[in-house]
Structures are given as C-alpha cells and as structure tokens.
Coordinates of C-alpha atoms and ligand atoms in Angstrom, one line a residue:
M122 CA -0.4 0.1 0.2
K123 CA 1.4 3.6 -0.7
S124 CA 2.0 5.7 2.3
T125 CA 0.1 9.2 2.3
P126 CA 3.1 11.6 1.6
I127 CA 4.4 12.7 5.0
G128 CA 1.8 16.1 5.8
Q129 CA -0.7 15.6 3.6
Q130 CA -4.1 15.1 3.9
R131 CA -5.7 11.9 3.4
P132 CA -8.2 12.0 0.5
A133 CA -11.1 11.1 1.4
G134 CA -12.0 6.9 0.5
Q135 CA -8.0 6.4 0.4
P136 CA -7.5 3.6 2.5
I137 CA -5.3 4.6 5.6
A138 CA -1.7 4.1 5.0
E139 CA 0.8 4.1 8.0
S140 CA 4.4 6.0 7.5
S141 CA 7.6 4.1 10.2
V142 CA 9.7 6.3 12.2
D143 CA 11.7 5.0 15.1
V144 CA 10.1 8.3 17.4
V145 CA 7.0 10.3 17.3
I146 CA 7.7 13.5 19.6
V147 CA 4.4 14.9 20.6
G148 CA 5.1 18.7 20.8
A149 CA 7.1 21.1 19.2
G150 CA 8.0 23.5 22.4
V151 CA 11.1 24.1 24.0
A152 CA 11.3 20.0 24.8
G153 CA 10.2 18.9 21.4
L154 CA 12.7 20.6 19.5
Y155 CA 15.9 19.2 21.6
A156 CA 14.5 15.8 21.6
L157 CA 14.2 15.9 17.7
H158 CA 17.7 17.8 17.8
H159 CA 19.8 14.9 20.3
L160 CA 18.0 12.2 19.2
R161 CA 18.1 12.5 15.4
G162 CA 22.0 13.3 16.0
L163 CA 22.2 9.3 17.7
G164 CA 20.9 8.4 15.0
F165 CA 17.3 7.9 15.1
S166 CA 14.5 8.6 12.6
C167 CA 12.0 11.6 14.7
R168 CA 9.4 13.3 13.7
I169 CA 7.3 15.7 15.4
F170 CA 3.7 16.6 15.6
D171 CA 2.3 19.8 16.8
S172 CA -1.3 21.3 16.8
A173 CA -0.1 24.8 16.2
G174 CA 0.5 26.9 13.5
G175 CA 4.3 27.0 14.4
V176 CA 7.2 26.2 16.4
G177 CA 7.5 27.3 19.6
G178 CA 5.3 25.7 22.2
T179 CA 4.0 27.6 25.4
W180 CA 5.7 30.7 23.5
Y181 CA 3.7 30.3 20.6
W182 CA 0.3 30.7 22.3
N183 CA 0.7 32.7 25.1
R184 CA 0.9 36.0 22.7
Y185 CA -1.4 38.1 25.5
P186 CA -0.2 41.8 26.3
G187 CA 2.7 41.8 28.4
A188 CA 3.5 37.4 28.6
R189 CA 7.4 37.5 29.3
V190 CA 9.3 34.8 30.9
D191 CA 9.8 34.9 34.9
L192 CA 13.5 33.3 34.7
E193 CA 15.9 35.2 33.4
S194 CA 16.6 34.9 30.3
V195 CA 20.2 33.6 30.1
E196 CA 18.9 31.1 32.6
Y197 CA 16.1 30.3 30.7
S198 CA 18.2 29.1 27.6
Y199 CA 19.2 25.9 25.9
S200 CA 22.7 24.8 27.5
F201 CA 23.4 21.4 24.8
D202 CA 25.2 23.9 22.9
K203 CA 27.7 25.8 23.3
E204 CA 28.2 28.3 20.3
L205 CA 24.5 28.9 20.7
Q206 CA 24.7 30.2 24.1
Q207 CA 27.3 32.3 23.1
D208 CA 25.6 33.6 20.0
W209 CA 22.5 34.5 20.8
D210 CA 22.0 37.8 22.2
W211 CA 19.2 38.4 24.9
S212 CA 18.0 42.0 24.6
E213 CA 16.3 42.1 28.3
R214 CA 16.6 40.8 31.2
Y215 CA 13.2 38.5 30.8
A216 CA 12.5 37.7 27.3
A217 CA 9.2 38.9 26.1
Q218 CA 6.9 36.3 24.0
P219 CA 8.6 37.4 20.9
E220 CA 12.0 36.6 21.7
L221 CA 11.8 33.7 22.9
L222 CA 9.2 32.5 20.3
R223 CA 12.0 33.9 18.0
Y224 CA 15.0 32.2 19.5
L225 CA 13.3 29.2 19.6
N226 CA 12.1 29.6 15.7
H227 CA 16.1 29.9 15.1
V228 CA 16.9 27.1 17.4
A229 CA 14.8 24.6 14.4
D230 CA 16.2 26.9 12.0
R231 CA 20.2 26.4 13.2
F232 CA 19.8 22.9 13.2
N233 CA 17.9 22.1 10.3
L234 CA 15.3 20.9 12.6
R235 CA 12.3 21.7 10.2
P236 CA 12.3 18.9 7.8
D237 CA 11.0 16.6 10.2
I238 CA 8.2 19.2 12.3
Q239 CA 5.0 18.2 11.3
L240 CA 2.8 21.5 12.1
E241 CA -1.4 21.8 12.5
T242 CA -1.3 17.9 13.1
R243 CA -2.8 16.9 16.5
V244 CA -1.8 13.8 17.5
N245 CA -5.5 12.1 18.5
S246 CA -4.6 8.6 19.7
Q247 CA -1.7 6.5 20.2
I248 CA -2.7 2.8 20.6
Y249 CA 0.3 0.3 21.7
D250 CA 0.8 -2.5 19.6
E251 CA 1.8 -5.6 21.9
A252 CA 2.4 -7.7 18.9
T253 CA 5.2 -5.9 17.2
N254 CA 6.3 -3.4 20.4
T255 CA 5.1 -0.3 18.3
W256 CA 3.2 2.8 18.9
V257 CA 0.4 3.5 16.1
S258 CA 0.1 7.1 16.8
T259 CA -3.7 8.5 14.7
M260 CA -3.1 12.0 13.9
S261 CA -6.4 15.0 12.7
T262 CA -5.3 14.7 9.4
G263 CA -5.5 11.2 9.3
E264 CA -2.3 9.7 8.6
V265 CA -1.1 6.9 11.2
F266 CA 2.2 6.8 12.5
R267 CA 4.3 3.8 13.8
S268 CA 7.0 4.0 15.9
K269 CA 9.0 2.0 18.3
F270 CA 9.6 5.3 20.8
T271 CA 7.3 8.2 21.8
I272 CA 8.3 10.6 23.4
M273 CA 5.2 13.3 25.5
A274 CA 7.2 16.8 25.1
T275 CA 3.2 18.2 25.4
G276 CA 4.3 20.7 27.8
F277 CA 3.2 21.1 31.5
V278 CA 1.0 24.5 31.4
S279 CA -0.5 23.8 27.6
A280 CA -4.0 22.1 28.4
P281 CA -6.1 25.5 28.8
N282 CA -8.4 25.5 31.9
K283 CA -12.1 27.3 30.6
P284 CA -13.9 27.0 33.5
S285 CA -17.6 26.1 32.4
F286 CA -19.1 29.5 33.5
D287 CA -23.1 29.5 32.7
G288 CA -24.3 31.6 29.8
I289 CA -20.4 31.8 28.5
D290 CA -22.1 30.9 25.2
E291 CA -25.1 34.2 25.4
F292 CA -22.1 36.8 26.1
K293 CA -22.6 38.7 22.6
G294 CA -18.9 39.9 23.1
D295 CA -15.1 38.5 22.6
V296 CA -13.9 35.7 25.1
Y297 CA -10.3 35.4 25.1
H298 CA -8.1 33.0 27.3
S299 CA -4.4 33.9 27.7
G300 CA -2.8 30.5 26.3
H301 CA -5.2 30.4 23.6
W302 CA -4.3 34.3 22.4
P303 CA -5.0 35.3 18.2
H304 CA -2.3 36.5 16.4
E305 CA -3.7 39.6 15.5
E306 CA -3.4 42.6 17.9
V307 CA -6.5 42.5 19.8
D308 CA -7.2 46.5 20.7
F309 CA -8.8 47.4 23.7
T310 CA -9.2 50.8 23.4
G311 CA -12.6 52.3 23.6
R312 CA -13.8 48.7 25.7
T313 CA -14.7 47.3 28.9
V314 CA -12.6 44.4 29.8
A315 CA -13.1 42.0 32.4
V316 CA -9.8 39.7 33.6
I317 CA -10.5 36.9 35.1
G318 CA -7.7 35.3 37.1
T319 CA -4.9 36.7 39.0
G320 CA -2.4 34.5 38.7
S321 CA 1.0 35.1 36.0
S322 CA -0.6 35.4 33.2
G323 CA -3.9 37.7 34.2
I324 CA -0.9 40.1 36.9
Q325 CA 1.0 40.7 33.8
M326 CA -1.6 41.4 31.1
I327 CA -3.9 43.9 33.7
P328 CA -1.5 47.0 33.7
I329 CA -1.1 47.0 29.6
I330 CA -4.9 46.2 28.8
A331 CA -6.0 48.9 31.6
K332 CA -3.9 51.3 29.9
Q333 CA -5.0 50.8 26.9
A334 CA -9.3 50.0 27.9
T335 CA -11.8 52.4 29.0
K336 CA -12.2 50.4 32.3
T337 CA -10.9 47.4 33.6
V338 CA -12.7 45.1 35.1
V339 CA -10.8 42.5 37.2
F340 CA -12.1 39.3 39.4
Q341 CA -9.9 37.3 41.8
R342 CA -10.6 34.4 43.7
T343 CA -7.2 34.3 45.6
A344 CA -5.2 37.3 46.0
P345 CA -1.7 36.3 44.9
Y346 CA 2.1 37.3 46.3
I347 CA 3.6 39.4 44.5
V348 CA 6.9 40.6 44.0
P349 CA 8.6 43.6 41.4
L350 CA 10.2 41.4 38.0
R351 CA 12.3 44.6 37.7
N352 CA 12.9 43.9 33.9
R353 CA 15.8 46.2 32.6
P354 CA 17.3 46.1 29.0
M355 CA 20.0 43.2 29.2
D356 CA 23.3 44.6 30.7
P357 CA 26.2 43.6 28.3
A358 CA 28.5 43.4 30.6
F359 CA 26.1 41.2 32.5
L360 CA 25.7 39.1 29.9
K361 CA 29.7 39.5 28.8
S362 CA 30.7 37.7 32.3
V363 CA 27.7 35.0 32.2
R364 CA 28.6 34.1 28.5
E365 CA 32.4 33.5 30.0
N366 CA 31.3 31.8 32.9
Y367 CA 28.5 29.6 31.3
D368 CA 29.7 26.5 32.8
E369 CA 29.8 27.3 36.1
W370 CA 26.7 29.0 36.1
R371 CA 24.7 25.9 34.4
R372 CA 27.1 23.7 37.3
R373 CA 24.9 26.1 39.9
Q374 CA 21.6 26.4 38.2
R375 CA 21.8 22.1 38.5
E376 CA 22.7 22.9 41.8
A377 CA 20.3 25.2 42.8
F378 CA 16.5 23.8 44.2
G379 CA 15.0 25.9 41.6
G380 CA 17.6 26.0 38.9
F381 CA 17.4 30.3 38.8
I382 CA 20.6 31.5 40.8
A383 CA 21.0 34.5 39.6
L384 CA 21.3 37.7 42.0
N385 CA 22.1 41.4 41.6
G386 CA 24.0 40.4 38.7
G387 CA 25.2 37.7 39.6
M388 CA 25.3 33.7 40.7
G389 CA 24.1 33.8 44.2
K390 CA 23.6 31.3 46.9
P391 CA 21.2 30.0 49.2
P392 CA 21.7 31.4 52.9
E393 CA 24.4 28.5 54.4
K394 CA 21.5 28.5 57.4
L395 CA 18.2 27.4 57.7
A396 CA 15.7 31.0 58.7
V397 CA 15.0 29.2 62.5
D398 CA 18.4 29.4 62.8
A399 CA 19.0 32.8 61.7
S400 CA 18.0 35.9 64.0
P401 CA 15.5 37.9 62.4
E402 CA 17.7 41.2 61.0
E403 CA 19.8 37.9 59.4
R404 CA 16.4 36.7 57.4
R405 CA 15.2 40.3 56.8
L406 CA 18.9 41.5 55.2
D407 CA 18.2 38.1 52.9
Y408 CA 14.7 39.7 51.9
E409 CA 15.7 42.7 51.1
T410 CA 18.4 41.7 49.2
R411 CA 15.8 39.3 47.1
W412 CA 13.0 42.3 47.2
K413 CA 15.6 44.8 45.4
N414 CA 16.8 42.2 42.7
G415 CA 13.5 41.0 41.9
G416 CA 11.8 38.3 40.9
L417 CA 12.1 34.3 41.7
S418 CA 15.0 34.4 43.8
F419 CA 13.0 34.0 47.1
N420 CA 12.9 30.3 45.5
H421 CA 16.6 30.0 46.5
S422 CA 16.1 31.4 50.0
F423 CA 16.2 29.5 52.8
F424 CA 15.3 26.1 52.1
D425 CA 13.2 26.1 55.6
L426 CA 10.6 28.2 54.0
Y427 CA 9.1 25.7 52.2
T428 CA 8.9 23.0 55.6
S429 CA 8.2 25.7 58.1
K430 CA 5.0 27.3 58.7
D431 CA 6.7 29.7 61.4
M432 CA 9.4 30.6 59.2
N433 CA 7.4 30.6 56.4
D434 CA 4.8 33.7 57.8
T435 CA 8.4 35.4 58.2
L436 CA 8.3 35.8 54.4
A437 CA 4.8 36.1 54.2
D438 CA 4.8 38.9 56.5
F439 CA 8.0 40.6 55.0
F440 CA 5.2 40.2 51.0
R441 CA 2.1 41.8 53.1
E442 CA 4.4 44.7 54.2
K443 CA 5.9 45.6 50.8
T444 CA 2.5 45.2 49.3
L445 CA 1.0 47.8 51.0
E446 CA 2.9 50.4 50.8
R447 CA 2.8 50.0 46.9
I448 CA -1.1 50.4 47.5
K449 CA -2.7 53.7 48.7
D450 CA -6.7 52.9 48.8
P451 CA -6.7 50.9 52.5
A452 CA -9.6 49.5 50.7
L453 CA -8.0 48.3 47.9
A454 CA -5.3 46.6 50.2
E455 CA -7.4 45.3 52.0
K456 CA -8.6 42.7 48.8
L457 CA -5.1 42.8 47.2
I458 CA -3.1 41.7 50.3
P459 CA -2.8 38.2 50.6
R460 CA -3.4 35.7 53.0
D461 CA -4.5 32.3 52.2
F462 CA -1.9 30.2 51.4
P463 CA 1.7 29.5 52.7
I464 CA 3.8 32.0 50.3
M465 CA 6.0 30.6 47.4
T466 CA 3.5 26.9 47.9
K467 CA 1.5 28.6 44.6
R468 CA 4.5 30.4 42.4
L469 CA 5.6 33.4 43.4
I470 CA 3.7 36.1 40.9
C471 CA 6.6 38.7 38.9
D472 CA 4.6 41.9 37.9
D473 CA 5.5 45.3 36.4
N474 CA 3.8 48.1 38.4
Y475 CA 0.2 45.6 38.9
Y476 CA -1.0 47.4 41.8
E477 CA 0.2 50.9 40.6
A478 CA -2.0 50.0 38.0
Y479 CA -5.1 50.3 40.6
D480 CA -4.0 54.1 40.7
N481 CA -3.2 54.7 37.0
Y482 CA -6.2 53.4 35.0
D483 CA -9.4 53.1 35.8
I484 CA -9.8 49.4 37.6
T485 CA -12.5 47.5 39.4
L486 CA -11.6 44.9 41.3
V487 CA -14.1 42.2 41.9
D488 CA -13.3 39.6 45.2
V489 CA -15.2 36.3 44.1
K490 CA -14.2 34.1 47.0
E491 CA -16.9 34.7 48.6
T492 CA -19.7 35.1 45.5
P493 CA -18.0 33.1 42.8
I494 CA -19.3 34.4 39.5
T495 CA -22.5 33.1 39.1
R496 CA -22.9 33.1 35.6
M497 CA -21.9 35.2 32.4
T498 CA -25.2 37.6 30.8
A499 CA -25.6 38.6 26.8
T500 CA -23.8 42.1 28.1
G501 CA -21.7 41.2 30.6
V502 CA -20.5 39.1 33.8
Q503 CA -22.8 38.1 36.9
V504 CA -21.5 38.2 40.7
G505 CA -24.6 37.6 43.0
E506 CA -26.9 40.4 42.5
T507 CA -24.2 41.9 40.6
E508 CA -23.6 42.1 36.7
Y509 CA -20.7 43.9 35.5
E510 CA -20.9 45.0 31.9
V511 CA -18.1 44.4 29.8
D512 CA -17.5 44.3 25.8
T513 CA -14.4 41.9 26.2
I514 CA -14.0 38.3 28.7
I515 CA -10.3 37.6 28.9
L516 CA -10.2 33.9 31.1
A517 CA -6.6 34.0 32.1
T518 CA -7.6 31.2 34.4
G519 CA -4.6 29.3 33.8
Y520 CA -3.8 25.7 32.9
D521 CA -5.4 21.8 33.3
A522 CA -1.4 21.1 34.6
V523 CA 1.5 18.7 33.8
T524 CA -1.4 16.2 32.5
G525 CA -3.5 18.1 31.4
A526 CA -2.2 17.7 27.3
M527 CA -1.5 14.5 27.7
D528 CA -5.1 13.4 29.4
R529 CA -6.6 15.1 25.9
I530 CA -5.0 12.5 23.6
D531 CA -6.3 9.2 23.8
I532 CA -3.6 6.7 24.8
R533 CA -3.1 3.0 25.3
G534 CA -0.8 0.7 26.8
R535 CA -0.7 -3.5 27.3
G536 CA -4.0 -4.5 27.2
G537 CA -5.9 -1.7 25.3
K538 CA -5.3 0.4 29.4
T539 CA -6.3 4.4 28.7
L540 CA -3.3 6.3 30.4
K541 CA -6.2 8.0 31.8
D542 CA -7.4 4.8 34.1
H543 CA -3.9 4.2 35.1
W544 CA -3.8 8.2 36.2
G545 CA -7.4 7.6 37.5
E546 CA -6.5 8.6 41.1
G547 CA -3.0 10.8 40.2
P548 CA -0.5 10.4 38.0
R549 CA 1.5 7.2 37.9
T550 CA 5.0 7.6 36.9
H551 CA 8.3 6.0 37.7
T552 CA 11.3 8.9 38.8
G553 CA 8.5 11.1 36.0
I554 CA 9.6 9.0 32.7
M555 CA 8.0 6.6 31.6
S556 CA 4.8 5.1 33.2
A557 CA 3.8 1.1 33.5
G558 CA 2.4 -0.8 31.2
F559 CA 3.1 2.1 28.6
P560 CA 6.3 0.9 27.3
N561 CA 9.1 2.9 24.9
M562 CA 6.6 6.2 26.0
F563 CA 9.0 9.0 28.0
I564 CA 7.2 11.6 29.2
I565 CA 9.2 14.9 29.6
D566 CA 8.8 17.8 32.5
G567 CA 5.5 15.1 33.1
P568 CA 4.4 14.0 36.5
G569 CA 6.6 13.3 39.2
S570 CA 9.6 15.6 37.7
P571 CA 10.7 18.2 39.1
G572 CA 8.9 20.4 36.7
A573 CA 7.6 23.6 36.9
T574 CA 9.9 23.8 40.2
F575 CA 13.1 23.5 38.0
T576 CA 14.5 25.6 35.3
P577 CA 12.5 24.1 32.3
I578 CA 14.8 24.0 30.0
L579 CA 17.5 22.1 31.5
L580 CA 14.6 19.8 32.9
V581 CA 13.7 18.4 29.6
E582 CA 18.1 18.5 28.5
Y583 CA 18.9 16.5 31.1
Q584 CA 15.6 14.2 30.5
L585 CA 16.6 13.6 27.3
Q586 CA 19.6 12.8 27.3
W587 CA 18.1 9.7 29.7
V588 CA 15.8 8.6 26.7
G589 CA 19.1 8.8 24.4
Q590 CA 21.1 6.7 26.6
T591 CA 18.1 4.6 27.3
L592 CA 17.2 4.4 23.3
E593 CA 21.1 3.3 22.4
Y594 CA 21.0 1.1 25.5
L595 CA 17.9 -0.7 24.0
R596 CA 19.7 -0.4 20.6
S597 CA 22.7 -2.0 21.5
R598 CA 21.3 -4.9 22.9
N599 CA 18.6 -5.5 20.2
A600 CA 15.6 -5.2 22.9
S601 CA 12.2 -4.6 21.6
A602 CA 11.2 -2.1 24.9
I603 CA 11.5 -0.4 28.3
E604 CA 9.0 -0.2 31.0
P605 CA 8.7 0.7 34.6
T606 CA 7.7 -2.1 37.0
T607 CA 4.5 -1.5 39.1
T608 CA 6.6 -2.3 42.0
A609 CA 9.3 0.7 41.2
E610 CA 6.0 2.8 39.7
S611 CA 4.1 3.0 42.5
E612 CA 7.8 3.4 45.3
W613 CA 8.0 6.7 42.7
V614 CA 4.2 7.5 43.4
E615 CA 4.4 7.6 47.2
H616 CA 7.9 8.7 47.6
V617 CA 6.5 11.9 45.8
S618 CA 3.5 11.9 48.1
D619 CA 5.9 11.9 51.1
V620 CA 8.5 14.6 49.9
A621 CA 5.3 16.5 49.2
N622 CA 3.7 15.7 52.9
A623 CA 7.1 16.5 54.1
T624 CA 6.6 20.7 53.0
L625 CA 3.7 22.9 53.1
F626 CA 2.5 22.6 49.3
P627 CA 0.1 20.4 50.1
E628 CA -1.7 23.3 51.9
A629 CA -2.6 25.5 48.6
K630 CA -4.9 25.3 45.9
S631 CA -3.0 25.1 43.4
W632 CA -1.8 23.3 40.5
Y633 CA 0.6 22.3 41.5
M634 CA -1.0 19.6 43.5
G635 CA -4.0 19.8 41.0
A636 CA -5.9 21.4 42.7
N637 CA -7.4 24.3 40.7
I638 CA -9.5 21.6 38.1
P639 CA -12.8 20.5 39.5
G640 CA -12.5 16.4 39.9
K641 CA -8.7 16.7 39.4
P642 CA -7.1 13.9 42.1
V643 CA -5.2 16.1 44.3
V644 CA -1.7 14.8 44.6
S645 CA 1.9 16.5 44.3
L646 CA 2.0 16.7 40.4
I647 CA 5.7 18.0 41.1
Y648 CA 8.2 15.7 42.7
L649 CA 9.6 18.3 45.8
G650 CA 12.8 16.6 45.7
G651 CA 14.7 19.0 44.0
F652 CA 17.1 18.5 40.8
K653 CA 20.4 17.6 42.1
E654 CA 18.3 14.8 43.9
Y655 CA 16.0 13.7 40.8
S656 CA 19.0 13.6 38.8
R657 CA 21.1 11.4 41.0
R658 CA 17.9 9.0 41.0
L659 CA 17.3 8.7 37.4
S660 CA 21.1 8.5 36.7
A661 CA 21.5 5.6 39.0
A662 CA 18.9 3.9 36.9
L663 CA 22.0 3.9 34.0
T664 CA 25.1 2.9 36.7
N665 CA 22.6 0.1 38.6
G666 CA 21.1 -2.0 35.2
Y667 CA 18.1 -0.4 35.3
D668 CA 16.9 -1.7 38.3
G669 CA 13.3 -0.8 38.7
F670 CA 12.6 -1.6 34.9
L671 CA 11.6 -4.2 32.6
F672 CA 12.7 -5.2 29.3
S673 CA 11.7 -7.0 26.4
H674 CA 13.4 -8.8 23.5
S675 CA 12.5 -10.6 21.0
Q676 CA 14.4 -14.5 20.6
A677 CA 14.6 -16.4 17.2
L678 CA 13.5 -19.6 17.5
P679 CA 15.1 -22.3 15.0
G680 CA 13.0 -22.2 12.2
G681 CA 12.5 -18.3 11.4
A682 CA 9.6 -17.8 14.4
E683 CA 10.3 -15.4 17.5
I684 CA 9.4 -15.0 20.8
E685 CA 9.2 -12.4 23.1
S686 CA 10.7 -12.7 26.7
T687 CA 10.3 -9.8 29.4
S688 CA 13.3 -9.7 31.7
E689 CA 14.0 -7.1 34.4
G690 CA 17.4 -5.1 35.2
A691 CA 20.2 -5.1 33.2
L692 CA 20.4 -6.5 29.5
Q693 CA 24.1 -8.0 27.9
L694 CA 25.1 -7.1 24.8
V695 CA 24.3 -9.2 22.0
Ligands
NA7_773 P1 -2.4 30.4 37.3 O1 -1.3 30.4 38.0 O2 -3.2 28.8 37.5 O3 -3.9 31.4 37.6 C1 -5.1 31.1 37.4 C2 -6.0 32.4 38.1 O4 -7.1 31.8 37.7 C3 -5.4 31.9 39.0 O5 -6.4 33.3 39.8 C4 -6.9 31.5 39.8 O6 -7.5 31.5 40.8 C5 -7.9 32.0 38.6 N1 -9.5 31.2 38.8 C6 -8.9 29.7 37.7 N2 -10.4 29.7 37.8 C7 -11.3 30.3 38.2 C8 -13.1 30.6 38.2 N3 -13.3 29.7 38.3 N4 -13.0 32.0 39.1 C9 -12.3 32.8 39.4 N5 -11.2 32.9 39.7 C10 -10.5 31.8 38.5 O7 -2.4 30.3 35.7 P2 -1.6 31.7 34.6 O8 -2.0 31.4 33.6 O9 -1.4 32.8 35.5 O10 -0.4 31.0 35.1 C11 0.4 29.2 34.8 C12 1.8 29.4 35.3 O11 2.0 30.1 33.7 C13 2.5 30.3 35.4 O12 2.4 29.4 37.4 C14 4.2 30.2 35.8 O13 4.4 29.1 35.8 C15 4.1 30.3 33.9 P3 -7.2 30.8 42.2 O14 -5.8 31.4 42.4 O15 -6.7 29.3 41.9 O16 -7.8 31.0 43.2

C-alpha cells in the first residue's frame, strides 16, 4: 500500500496508509525541539507533530499583552550547544514572548529541524501494539504513524483551563483565553474588559490592558503574593560575564533547588543556614536583598521556608508589608493583601506595576472568593446580584497543568489500558519519566519530575539525554521495549507524595497539586525533592542496570519463529 506523503491530508475514501519512524515526538516546544535534535543526532529517525501553526509551544500560544518569562533569559535558555549560548543576544533581562519565539525559531533553523516537524497536526490517539512492540499514532489529518518510541513533549502548562461558566455562550462580546491568544493584535481601545484570574498571566496583562481600555474589571478569587520583576534592558557587562562563565552557571543552576541562581547581577547562593537558625535581622537582610533583585530569587532563599509554617510566615509578613507600601487605598489593600496560603506554595508572581495600575487607570477589583462568578450574561459577568457590563472577557484562568495535555490524547498501553484510567487516582510514573504498562513512552517535564519548580529547559535537556542513552542501550542489546515495573512506579508515587507531605505545598489549592481543576485528584504533580536529588535517582538507573525497569526482547527460534520474553534489570550486549 502506498503511504500518504508526510504532512498531506488523506483524500476522502483512500485507505489509511501507515508511515513509520523510530520516534514520534508530540509537541514542538522547548522539549520537542531538543528531543528531535538530540535523538536524530544519535541516529534515530524522528518526527514532531504539533497542532500549532508554528514551533515554540508555550511561546507560540501565549501571545497576550505582557507575556514574558519569569526566569532570567540567560538561565531560561538551552545549554546543550555552547555556540548557541555564546551567539544569542538576549535583549532584556527577562525575555518577552516575541523574543522567546524568535529564539526557538532560530533553534529550529540553526539545527535544521523543520524537515522533521509537522505542524497543524494534532495527535489524536496513540495505541501500543503489543504484537510488534510499536506505537500506532493517529493524527488529526488522518495520517497514521507507527513508531518504536514515543516522546511526550506536551508541556506542563499547555492545556487551557476554561471554567464552565453558565451562559458563556450567550455573551455577545469577545472571549479570549490567555493561553490561546489570537495572532492578530487585539485592540482594547474604548472597551470595557473583564479579566478573570490573577495568576502570572492575569498580573502580566492587566496593567497593559488597563492602560488601553476605557475600563477594566478584575475578578480575583485568591490574592497572590507578588514581587516586582524589575525587568530592564540586558546589561552587556552581565551578559559578557555569564558567557565567560557559562559552564559554572549551568553547574550551579543544576545544584540549586529551582535552577535559577542569578542575584543582583551575579551568581547568588542560598543562605548557609536555615531560617529558623538565623536571627530576624539576618532573615530580613536576605529578604531585602532578594526584593531589591526582584523576580523569583526568593525560591533560592532559606530552604525551611518551604517546610516550616512559622518561618514561611516571616516571609509572608515581609511581602504583606512591602505590598501595603504599594497600595494607597486601604479598602483596595484589604482585598489585594495575600493571606490564604503559605507563600511560595503557589508560584510567586512577578509584576511590572500591577498594584500601581489601580492608581493610574480605571480598574475595579471584584473579589469572587466569597461569592463566585454566578454566570455570564449577554452583556457581562454576573456575581451574585451584580452584573458587570463588559465588551470583552479574558479568561486568565490557567491550565489543566502537567497531565492535561496528555489526558487529551487517547493513549492506550498494554492490554488496551488507557493512560487516563491508569492515572485515575493521580498520575503514576517511575522517576517522572515512564509509566508501567506504557512501554517505550517517555514523558518529558511530566508528573513526578521537578517540573515547574526547576528551570524547565535544563530539566528537559537532562531527561532527553537520559532517554537518548536508554534508546542507545536498547538498540545495542537488540531489545524491543523498556517500561518500569509496577513496584518501582508505586514506590516513586509514594516517594513523591511523602516528599510533598513534608512541605507546605499541599496547603495551597494550586495547579502544582491539581487542585485548580474540579474533580482532578489532589496529589503533588511535582517531585519536590529538587533537581539534584531527582537527577541522582534517575541517573542511578543507568549505572545500576536499570533497576526497576523491565525489558522485552524478541528471540529468534529455529525455523524463523520469534518468541517474546521479558526480563528485569540489566541486559547483556548481543
Ligand atoms: P494560574 O497561575 O493557574 O492562575 C489562574 C488564575 O485564574 C488564578 O488566579 C485562579 O484563581 C483564577 N481562576 C481559575 N478559575 C477561576 C474561576 N472559576 N473563577 C475565578 N478565578 C478563577 O495560571 P496562569 O496562566 O496565570 O499561570 C500559569 C503558569 O504560567 C504560572 O504558574 C507560571 O508557571 C507561568 P485561584 O488562585 O485558583 O483561586
């Protein structure tokens, strides 16, 4: 049977033809691009599929006004290629979305990735064929690809959370979601705009939209802890010093809990003691230094801020004090001061004149904690008895994070079991990289990995290098499949939960815990033991002969028949 040429829609009536490739990669974001480059370099044929019209993942979709990364550009960048690191000129301390998208397009061109990227193609289903140890992926175009391996590079904040507000379809104006923003510029001049949600996306866009709009109505459910980002044009001396010391930067990033170390123009360090052992003055000095620096450097402060409520309160009080200094109206301050959860158990939010926007523009803050949004009407948003008339509604309501994008694909492993069922009581992985019963499927930046708490690019590079070594291992031993044992998976799930329970993270209703989506199991989606410990454990699998993993291999019998056998742990070279 002739296969449909790659990338072309199958004409109606034509039988489904299969194409084959060693590795199907789902997603053309930061992880997918590096997966293609790295695995292709090892001699595996690869093909990326992405529903978007361009590469870039998060940075393709998140085009809302003010979208920018909250990690320093030099730290939120690939480390795998020294020349790329040296060549790319970041224009700002924190790159904005257009620059990040340019960077990722540059990477796609520089490493000639585009011939193996198929855009505007959603992966609808992935079914494991046990008879041949291959994955059969069916695309929205009707094409079918058979591959030995599949890499889920689907991103951890890529499946938008669109709450099912009653009446949303009756609303006559425009509705946008921050994570699915139109490509053409949206002009808010003369408009009254509702922004629902005060997470990173809402806080980044509100001052910019409010400046343009006639009136902005902000619907806040939980007041967040906010630190000024203090963005500025890139200091050439800083960029030069980082370039001269990139190896050391990367080494120290990988040692740090969050993976970002920049502090006041140099490499910062966490305090040498715990907050509980520091005097109030020492703690204050650390907090003031990080406040002056701006951004997420607080995640690199005293480690027991994550584990001791008393110590966490010292930082939360500091933030409340600083926040109060920024808000003139006491009634407004009452609503904006964060109190509802331990600081840093949701991602800290970095702003650029968010509080000040309330003084400068016409913004109404509606607290929807006690009285949630009742419904949308044809002309606005109703909360209790009050209707707020608006022309445009923006849902800055976040994501079905970490698992949402994979949940939207019909994934079936051994025995036809769906991944959705396997993860019904919370995601199950072994060391955040594979799931039992789903052989040769590698999950990047997924549940059970440090995910959102570590610099994502360095995490995906590390995981994909691990995957590369594993694929080479299988190839050299002529093995057909690898998957974790159920026991190892259960141990990891328990470990992830134990580590989370030793911290304050479970006290927040956050997307880290799956608590932002009604009905989603509330478990830690993130491994909170830090990247250093995570990578120590995952790398150990390579040195200890893949303890906790099962291998399948075909053995030829006299007469040409083959039998399939399974073994646990290390395989001999064939
Ligand atoms: P977030 O951080 O999940 O924020 C979503 C916001 O939307 C948050 O303030 C939510 O309130 C609010 N929300 C969600 N559903 C509702 C309903 N039904 N009613 C009112 N308010 C609601 O998403 P972002 O896009 O801002 O940021 C995602 C990540 O991107 C961020 O962590 C960075 O890693 C980058 P809540 O706080 O849950 O009460």
